[in-house]
Coordinates of C-alpha atoms in Angstrom, one line a residue:
M1 CA -82.2 9.4 -15.5
V2 CA -79.3 10.0 -13.5
W3 CA -76.4 8.2 -14.8
T4 CA -73.6 6.8 -13.2
T5 CA -70.4 4.8 -15.1
E6 CA -71.7 1.6 -14.1
K7 CA -75.3 2.4 -15.9
L8 CA -73.6 4.2 -19.1
I9 CA -71.3 0.2 -19.2
K10 CA -74.9 -1.6 -19.0
N11 CA -76.5 0.4 -21.7
P12 CA -77.0 -0.8 -25.1
V13 CA -76.2 2.8 -26.8
K14 CA -72.8 4.0 -26.5
F15 CA -70.5 7.4 -26.9
P16 CA -67.2 6.5 -26.9
I17 CA -64.7 8.8 -26.1
R18 CA -60.2 8.2 -26.4
R19 CA -57.6 10.6 -26.8
L20 CA -54.7 10.6 -27.0
Y21 CA -51.7 12.5 -25.3
V22 CA -47.8 12.3 -25.2
K23 CA -45.2 14.5 -23.4
R24 CA -41.8 14.8 -25.4
R25 CA -38.2 14.8 -24.3
S26 CA -36.7 18.5 -24.6
T27 CA -32.8 18.0 -26.0
A28 CA -31.3 18.2 -22.6
G29 CA -33.4 15.1 -22.3
V30 CA -36.5 16.6 -19.7
Y31 CA -39.7 15.9 -20.2
E32 CA -42.5 18.4 -21.0
S33 CA -44.8 19.5 -18.3
T34 CA -48.3 19.0 -19.7
W35 CA -49.4 16.4 -21.7
Q36 CA -50.0 17.4 -25.2
R37 CA -52.8 15.7 -27.4
I38 CA -52.2 14.2 -30.4
D39 CA -55.2 12.0 -31.6
V40 CA -56.4 15.4 -32.8
F41 CA -53.8 18.3 -34.2
N42 CA -54.9 21.6 -35.9
G43 CA -58.2 20.3 -36.1
V44 CA -57.5 16.6 -38.0
G45 CA -58.5 13.5 -36.8
R46 CA -55.3 11.5 -36.7
V47 CA -56.5 8.2 -35.4
I48 CA -57.5 5.4 -38.1
N49 CA -57.1 2.2 -35.3
H50 CA -56.9 3.0 -31.7
G51 CA -56.1 -0.9 -30.8
S52 CA -56.3 -2.8 -27.5
V53 CA -54.9 -2.7 -24.4
N54 CA -54.2 -5.9 -22.6
I55 CA -53.4 -6.1 -18.7
K56 CA -52.4 -9.9 -17.3
I57 CA -50.6 -11.8 -15.0
D58 CA -49.4 -15.3 -15.6
S59 CA -52.5 -16.1 -17.7
D60 CA -51.1 -18.9 -20.2
K61 CA -53.0 -22.0 -20.6
I62 CA -50.6 -24.8 -19.1
A63 CA -47.5 -23.0 -18.8
V64 CA -46.1 -21.6 -15.8
G65 CA -44.7 -18.3 -15.1
S66 CA -45.0 -16.9 -18.4
F67 CA -45.0 -13.0 -17.7
D68 CA -44.9 -10.9 -20.6
I69 CA -44.3 -7.0 -21.3
D70 CA -47.9 -6.1 -23.5
D71 CA -47.5 -3.5 -26.3
Y72 CA -50.1 -0.9 -27.8
T73 CA -50.1 -0.3 -31.2
T74 CA -52.2 2.5 -33.0
K75 CA -52.7 3.3 -37.0
L76 CA -52.4 6.9 -37.2
T77 CA -52.8 9.1 -40.6
N78 CA -49.6 10.4 -41.5
S79 CA -50.2 12.4 -44.8
D80 CA -48.7 16.0 -43.6
G81 CA -45.6 14.1 -42.2
F82 CA -46.8 15.0 -38.5
F83 CA -45.4 11.3 -36.7
N84 CA -42.1 11.4 -39.1
A85 CA -38.2 11.7 -37.2
E86 CA -37.4 14.4 -35.2
S87 CA -35.4 15.5 -38.5
D88 CA -38.4 16.4 -40.5
Y89 CA -39.3 20.1 -40.1
R90 CA -42.8 19.2 -40.3
S91 CA -42.6 16.7 -37.3
F92 CA -44.0 17.4 -34.1
W93 CA -40.7 15.9 -32.5
N94 CA -38.9 18.8 -34.4
G95 CA -36.7 20.8 -31.8
Y96 CA -37.2 17.7 -29.7
L97 CA -35.4 14.2 -29.2
D98 CA -36.5 11.1 -31.3
H99 CA -39.7 9.5 -30.4
K100 CA -38.1 6.2 -28.6
D101 CA -39.1 6.8 -24.8
T102 CA -41.7 9.4 -25.1
L103 CA -44.1 9.0 -22.7
F104 CA -47.2 8.1 -23.8
K105 CA -51.0 8.1 -22.5
I106 CA -54.5 7.0 -24.1
D107 CA -57.7 8.3 -22.1
V108 CA -61.1 6.8 -22.1
A109 CA -64.7 8.1 -21.0
M110 CA -68.2 7.9 -22.1
F111 CA -71.0 10.4 -23.0
D112 CA -74.4 10.2 -21.4
E113 CA -77.5 11.0 -23.9
D114 CA -77.0 15.0 -22.9
F115 CA -72.9 14.6 -23.5
N116 CA -71.8 14.7 -19.9
E117 CA -68.5 12.7 -19.6
F118 CA -68.6 9.8 -17.4
G119 CA -65.5 8.0 -16.1
T120 CA -63.0 9.1 -17.5
V121 CA -59.5 7.2 -16.6
T122 CA -56.1 6.2 -18.1
A123 CA -56.2 2.7 -19.7
F124 CA -52.6 2.5 -20.8
L125 CA -49.6 4.5 -19.7
G126 CA -46.5 3.7 -21.4
V127 CA -43.6 4.9 -23.5
I128 CA -43.3 5.1 -27.3
Q129 CA -40.8 2.0 -28.7
E130 CA -41.0 3.3 -32.1
I131 CA -43.2 4.9 -35.2
D132 CA -42.9 3.4 -38.6
S133 CA -44.0 5.9 -41.3
R134 CA -45.6 3.9 -44.3
G135 CA -45.6 4.7 -48.1
D136 CA -49.9 4.8 -47.5
D137 CA -49.3 8.1 -46.0
T138 CA -50.0 6.2 -42.2
A139 CA -47.7 5.8 -39.2
T140 CA -48.0 3.0 -36.8
M141 CA -47.0 3.9 -33.4
K142 CA -45.9 1.0 -31.1
I143 CA -45.8 2.1 -27.1
G144 CA -44.3 -0.8 -24.2
A145 CA -45.7 -0.4 -20.7
Y146 CA -43.6 1.0 -18.2
S147 CA -42.3 -2.5 -17.4
K148 CA -40.2 -1.9 -20.9
K149 CA -38.1 0.2 -18.8
L150 CA -37.2 -3.0 -16.6
N151 CA -35.8 -4.5 -19.5
D152 CA -33.3 -2.1 -20.6
Y153 CA -31.4 -2.2 -17.6
L154 CA -29.1 -4.7 -16.1
F155 CA -29.9 -6.3 -12.7
S156 CA -25.5 -6.0 -12.1
D157 CA -25.9 -2.4 -12.2
L158 CA -27.2 -2.2 -8.6
G159 CA -24.0 -3.5 -7.4
L160 CA -25.5 -6.8 -5.1
S161 CA -23.6 -9.9 -4.0
G162 CA -24.1 -12.8 -2.1
N163 CA -27.1 -14.2 -0.1
K164 CA -30.4 -11.5 -0.7
T165 CA -34.0 -12.5 -0.2
V166 CA -36.8 -11.7 -2.7
S167 CA -37.5 -8.5 -1.0
Q168 CA -34.2 -7.0 -0.7
I169 CA -34.0 -7.8 -4.5
L170 CA -37.2 -6.3 -5.2
T171 CA -36.5 -3.3 -3.0
A172 CA -33.0 -2.8 -4.4
I173 CA -34.5 -2.4 -8.2
F174 CA -37.5 0.0 -7.3
A175 CA -35.0 2.1 -5.4
D176 CA -33.0 2.9 -8.5
A177 CA -33.3 6.2 -9.6
R178 CA -33.7 5.1 -13.5
V179 CA -37.0 3.2 -12.4
D180 CA -38.4 5.4 -9.6
G181 CA -39.6 7.9 -11.7
Y182 CA -41.8 5.3 -13.5
F183 CA -44.1 3.6 -10.8
G184 CA -45.8 5.8 -8.5
T185 CA -47.2 2.3 -6.4
T186 CA -45.5 -1.0 -5.6
T187 CA -47.0 -4.0 -4.0
L188 CA -43.4 -5.8 -3.2
S189 CA -45.2 -8.9 -1.3
P190 CA -43.6 -12.3 -2.4
V191 CA -45.7 -15.6 -0.8
N192 CA -42.3 -17.3 -0.4
N193 CA -39.5 -14.6 0.4
I194 CA -36.7 -17.1 0.5
T195 CA -33.1 -16.3 0.1
I196 CA -31.4 -16.5 -3.4
D197 CA -27.9 -16.2 -4.0
V198 CA -27.4 -13.5 -6.8
D199 CA -24.0 -14.7 -7.5
T200 CA -24.6 -18.4 -9.0
N201 CA -27.0 -17.8 -11.7
D202 CA -26.3 -15.8 -15.3
V203 CA -30.0 -14.4 -15.0
F204 CA -28.6 -12.0 -12.8
K205 CA -26.6 -10.7 -15.2
S206 CA -29.3 -9.9 -17.2
S207 CA -32.1 -7.4 -17.1
M208 CA -33.8 -6.0 -14.3
W209 CA -37.1 -7.6 -15.7
D210 CA -35.6 -11.0 -16.4
V211 CA -35.1 -10.9 -12.7
I212 CA -37.7 -10.4 -11.4
K213 CA -39.6 -13.3 -13.6
F214 CA -37.1 -15.2 -12.4
I215 CA -37.8 -14.6 -8.7
A216 CA -41.8 -14.5 -9.5
K217 CA -41.6 -18.0 -10.3
K218 CA -38.7 -19.0 -7.2
S219 CA -41.2 -17.6 -5.0
Q220 CA -44.2 -18.8 -6.4
S221 CA -45.5 -14.7 -6.5
T222 CA -47.2 -13.6 -9.7
A223 CA -46.1 -9.9 -11.1
Y224 CA -48.0 -7.4 -13.2
V225 CA -47.8 -3.7 -14.0
F226 CA -50.8 -1.5 -14.6
N227 CA -49.8 1.9 -16.2
D228 CA -47.0 3.3 -13.4
T229 CA -48.6 0.5 -10.5
F230 CA -46.4 -2.4 -10.2
Y231 CA -47.7 -5.5 -8.1
F232 CA -45.8 -8.5 -7.2
G233 CA -47.3 -10.9 -5.0
T234 CA -49.7 -14.1 -4.3
R235 CA -52.5 -14.7 -6.9
N236 CA -54.4 -17.0 -4.4
I237 CA -57.3 -14.4 -3.8
V238 CA -59.5 -15.6 -0.7
T239 CA -62.0 -12.8 -1.0
T240 CA -65.6 -13.8 -1.8
T241 CA -67.3 -10.2 -2.8
P242 CA -67.6 -9.7 -6.3
E243 CA -66.9 -6.7 -8.7
F244 CA -69.4 -7.3 -10.9
T245 CA -71.8 -10.0 -12.1
F246 CA -71.9 -11.1 -15.9
A247 CA -75.2 -12.2 -17.0
G248 CA -75.0 -15.2 -19.8
L249 CA -77.3 -17.1 -21.9
G250 CA -80.7 -18.0 -19.4
N251 CA -79.6 -16.1 -16.6
T252 CA -82.0 -14.7 -14.1
Q253 CA -80.2 -11.3 -13.2
D254 CA -82.0 -7.7 -13.6
D255 CA -80.1 -4.6 -14.7
R256 CA -77.4 -5.3 -11.8
A257 CA -75.9 -7.1 -14.2
V258 CA -73.5 -6.6 -17.3
T259 CA -74.6 -8.6 -20.4
V260 CA -71.9 -11.1 -22.3
Y261 CA -71.7 -11.2 -25.3
G262 CA -71.8 -14.9 -27.3
N263 CA -71.0 -17.5 -26.0
P264 CA -68.3 -17.9 -23.1
T265 CA -65.1 -20.2 -23.9
Y266 CA -65.6 -22.6 -21.2
D267 CA -62.9 -24.9 -19.6
Q268 CA -64.9 -27.1 -17.1
S269 CA -62.1 -29.3 -16.8
G270 CA -59.8 -27.0 -15.4
A271 CA -56.4 -29.9 -16.4
D272 CA -54.2 -27.4 -18.4
K273 CA -52.1 -26.3 -15.0
W274 CA -53.6 -29.3 -12.9
Y275 CA -50.0 -30.4 -11.7
T276 CA -50.4 -32.8 -8.5
K277 CA -46.3 -33.3 -8.4
I278 CA -43.6 -30.6 -8.4
I279 CA -40.1 -31.6 -8.3
D280 CA -37.0 -29.5 -7.3
S281 CA -34.6 -30.5 -10.1
S282 CA -31.7 -29.5 -8.1
S283 CA -32.1 -31.4 -5.1
G284 CA -34.8 -34.0 -5.4
L285 CA -37.2 -32.8 -3.0
S286 CA -40.7 -32.9 -4.0
A287 CA -44.3 -32.0 -3.1
E288 CA -47.3 -34.4 -4.3
S289 CA -50.8 -34.9 -3.6
L290 CA -52.3 -37.3 -1.0
D291 CA -54.9 -38.6 -3.7
P292 CA -53.4 -41.3 -5.7
I293 CA -56.3 -40.6 -8.4
A294 CA -55.1 -37.0 -8.7
L295 CA -51.6 -37.8 -8.7
N296 CA -51.9 -40.4 -11.8
S297 CA -54.2 -38.1 -13.9
G298 CA -52.5 -34.6 -13.0
K299 CA -49.5 -33.2 -15.0
T300 CA -45.7 -33.4 -13.0
L301 CA -44.2 -29.8 -12.8
T302 CA -40.1 -29.6 -12.3
I303 CA -38.5 -26.8 -11.4
D304 CA -35.3 -25.3 -10.6
L305 CA -34.4 -24.4 -7.4
T306 CA -30.4 -24.4 -7.4
D307 CA -30.4 -20.8 -6.2
V308 CA -32.2 -21.4 -2.8
T309 CA -30.1 -21.3 -0.8
T310 CA -31.8 -23.7 2.1
S311 CA -33.6 -27.2 1.5
P312 CA -36.8 -26.0 4.3
E313 CA -37.2 -22.6 1.7
K314 CA -36.9 -25.2 -1.4
Q315 CA -39.7 -27.5 0.1
D316 CA -41.7 -24.5 1.4
I317 CA -41.9 -23.7 -2.5
L318 CA -42.7 -26.9 -3.4
D319 CA -45.7 -26.8 -0.6
S320 CA -46.9 -23.5 -2.2
Y321 CA -47.1 -24.5 -5.9
L322 CA -48.7 -28.0 -4.8
D323 CA -51.0 -25.8 -2.9
F324 CA -52.0 -23.9 -5.6
F325 CA -51.9 -25.9 -8.8
G326 CA -53.1 -29.1 -7.3
S327 CA -56.6 -28.5 -7.9
R328 CA -58.3 -28.7 -10.6
R329 CA -59.4 -24.6 -11.7
P330 CA -61.4 -24.1 -14.4
S331 CA -60.8 -21.0 -17.1
L332 CA -63.7 -19.2 -18.6
K333 CA -63.1 -16.6 -21.6
F334 CA -66.1 -14.2 -22.7
T335 CA -66.5 -10.7 -24.4
C336 CA -68.6 -7.9 -22.5
P337 CA -69.0 -4.4 -22.9
F338 CA -66.1 -1.8 -22.6
M339 CA -65.7 -1.7 -18.4
M340 CA -63.9 1.6 -18.3
L341 CA -60.7 -0.1 -16.5
L342 CA -63.1 -1.0 -13.6
V343 CA -62.4 -4.7 -13.6
L344 CA -58.2 -5.9 -13.6
P345 CA -56.3 -8.7 -12.7
L346 CA -57.0 -10.6 -9.2
D347 CA -60.7 -9.1 -9.2
I348 CA -63.1 -11.3 -8.3
I349 CA -66.3 -11.7 -10.5
N350 CA -69.2 -13.9 -10.8
I351 CA -71.2 -15.0 -14.1
D352 CA -75.0 -16.1 -14.0
A353 CA -75.3 -18.0 -17.3
P354 CA -77.1 -21.6 -16.8
G355 CA -78.0 -21.6 -20.5
A356 CA -80.7 -22.6 -22.5
R357 CA -83.6 -24.2 -20.5
T358 CA -86.7 -25.6 -21.4
E359 CA -89.7 -24.0 -19.8
I360 CA -92.3 -26.7 -18.5
N361 CA -94.6 -24.6 -16.2
S362 CA -95.2 -20.4 -17.5
G363 CA -96.0 -19.6 -13.9
Y364 CA -99.7 -19.1 -15.4
Y365 CA -102.5 -21.6 -14.4
D366 CA -104.3 -19.6 -17.0
A367 CA -104.0 -17.5 -19.6
A368 CA -104.5 -14.2 -17.4
F369 CA -103.5 -15.6 -13.9
Y370 CA -100.3 -15.6 -12.6
D371 CA -99.7 -18.4 -9.8
S372 CA -95.8 -18.9 -9.0
D373 CA -92.6 -19.0 -10.8
A374 CA -91.7 -20.1 -13.8
V375 CA -90.3 -23.5 -14.0
Y376 CA -87.6 -24.7 -16.4
D377 CA -86.1 -28.3 -16.7
G378 CA -83.2 -29.8 -15.9
D379 CA -80.1 -27.9 -14.7
G380 CA -79.6 -25.8 -17.7
S381 CA -77.0 -26.1 -20.9
S382 CA -73.8 -28.3 -20.8
S383 CA -72.0 -25.4 -20.2
S384 CA -74.1 -24.4 -17.4
I385 CA -72.2 -21.2 -14.9
D386 CA -73.5 -21.5 -11.2
V387 CA -74.0 -17.6 -10.4
D388 CA -72.6 -18.6 -6.8
D389 CA -69.6 -19.7 -8.2
R390 CA -66.3 -16.9 -7.9
W391 CA -63.9 -16.1 -10.6
I392 CA -60.4 -14.7 -10.3
I393 CA -59.3 -12.4 -13.5
E394 CA -56.3 -13.3 -14.7
A395 CA -56.4 -11.4 -18.3
V396 CA -58.4 -8.8 -19.5
T397 CA -58.3 -6.9 -23.0
Y398 CA -60.4 -3.4 -22.9
D399 CA -60.5 -3.2 -27.2
A400 CA -60.9 0.4 -28.0
D401 CA -62.1 0.0 -31.0
K402 CA -64.4 -2.3 -30.8
W403 CA -65.8 -0.5 -27.3
E404 CA -65.7 -4.1 -25.8
T405 CA -63.7 -5.9 -22.9
V406 CA -62.4 -9.3 -23.3
I407 CA -62.0 -11.3 -19.7
F408 CA -59.9 -14.5 -18.7
C409 CA -60.8 -16.2 -15.6
R410 CA -60.6 -18.8 -13.2
K411 CA -62.4 -20.6 -10.8
Q412 CA -62.1 -19.4 -7.5
I413 CA -61.2 -22.6 -5.5

């Protein structure tokens, strides 16, 4: 067989590869030019638990505008003091600056049956926050995504004042030399490029990351970080072409599909983020559904647009929120094989999972001769998922220990 990464994902027998690397800082604060491998060093395997990588947008149930910085945690053997502080002569950091802000990455790949390597990709790229050495000869390493650096710097350092558009605020943040070195790719496309008075709200006295979360909510945009890529823009994806098909219970797919493990968690109502009236607390302006049943059934979302300078811009924001959250959006959470970082937030997928069905006609008119396709009763189980539906990924967790992926997505409306 000629193997590809996708075929290896679907193959029931897995041969995963995981490698951990760091770049230390010299005493002058300069990063090493090459990555140093630490999962195996001097012939000693160091990893006890690899941990999981979480990549998400505003995916929390009910809450709107919840953007978090994800951490990656790995547990390592430390009987020889390899992961101790730089002051310990045995430490890998001895002669360098402390662990904090050391660059870190985990690369993953797979072997085929002939031990050829496929699909090598960086699953997580960040900076070490801390390493805790423990009495049981282990060390726990906590790494923050690059967005953690945005939390280290005050927005006020940029010297902006007066009325600024969201684009101007974002451009100033990512032009800062302290930030620019961490992000190789940025997409800065706010849904509503509104004008905000940066002098009237205390949020602009806090960190750059706090400001990004604030303006994302005000401009009805979403923000997420994946390795050295920063995205700020729409979450309303309009494409109809799925990246992958996932095959659940009762599916009719062939080897083109990726198997779903177990039973998905399916919220068919989609009412957790169903807001049919949006109100600006600062002006009394609102946007609401024209359907009286929906208006009475949905929830009310109140946002404060004090910092938005004009009433038309405030109304545009309210209308945008209603346009997206004013419809029920069923959600789905399921586990599948490790997808090698081939699916990320805002990707489109579909799921073929009609559920358990009873065959009422096997397709044979006697024991030996096939006549037509098998016939099943009804429309499948109570949690039947139509293969023609499209789903937008909002959160994905890559578990490097179990070699599994957990996907949370919402139905495309």
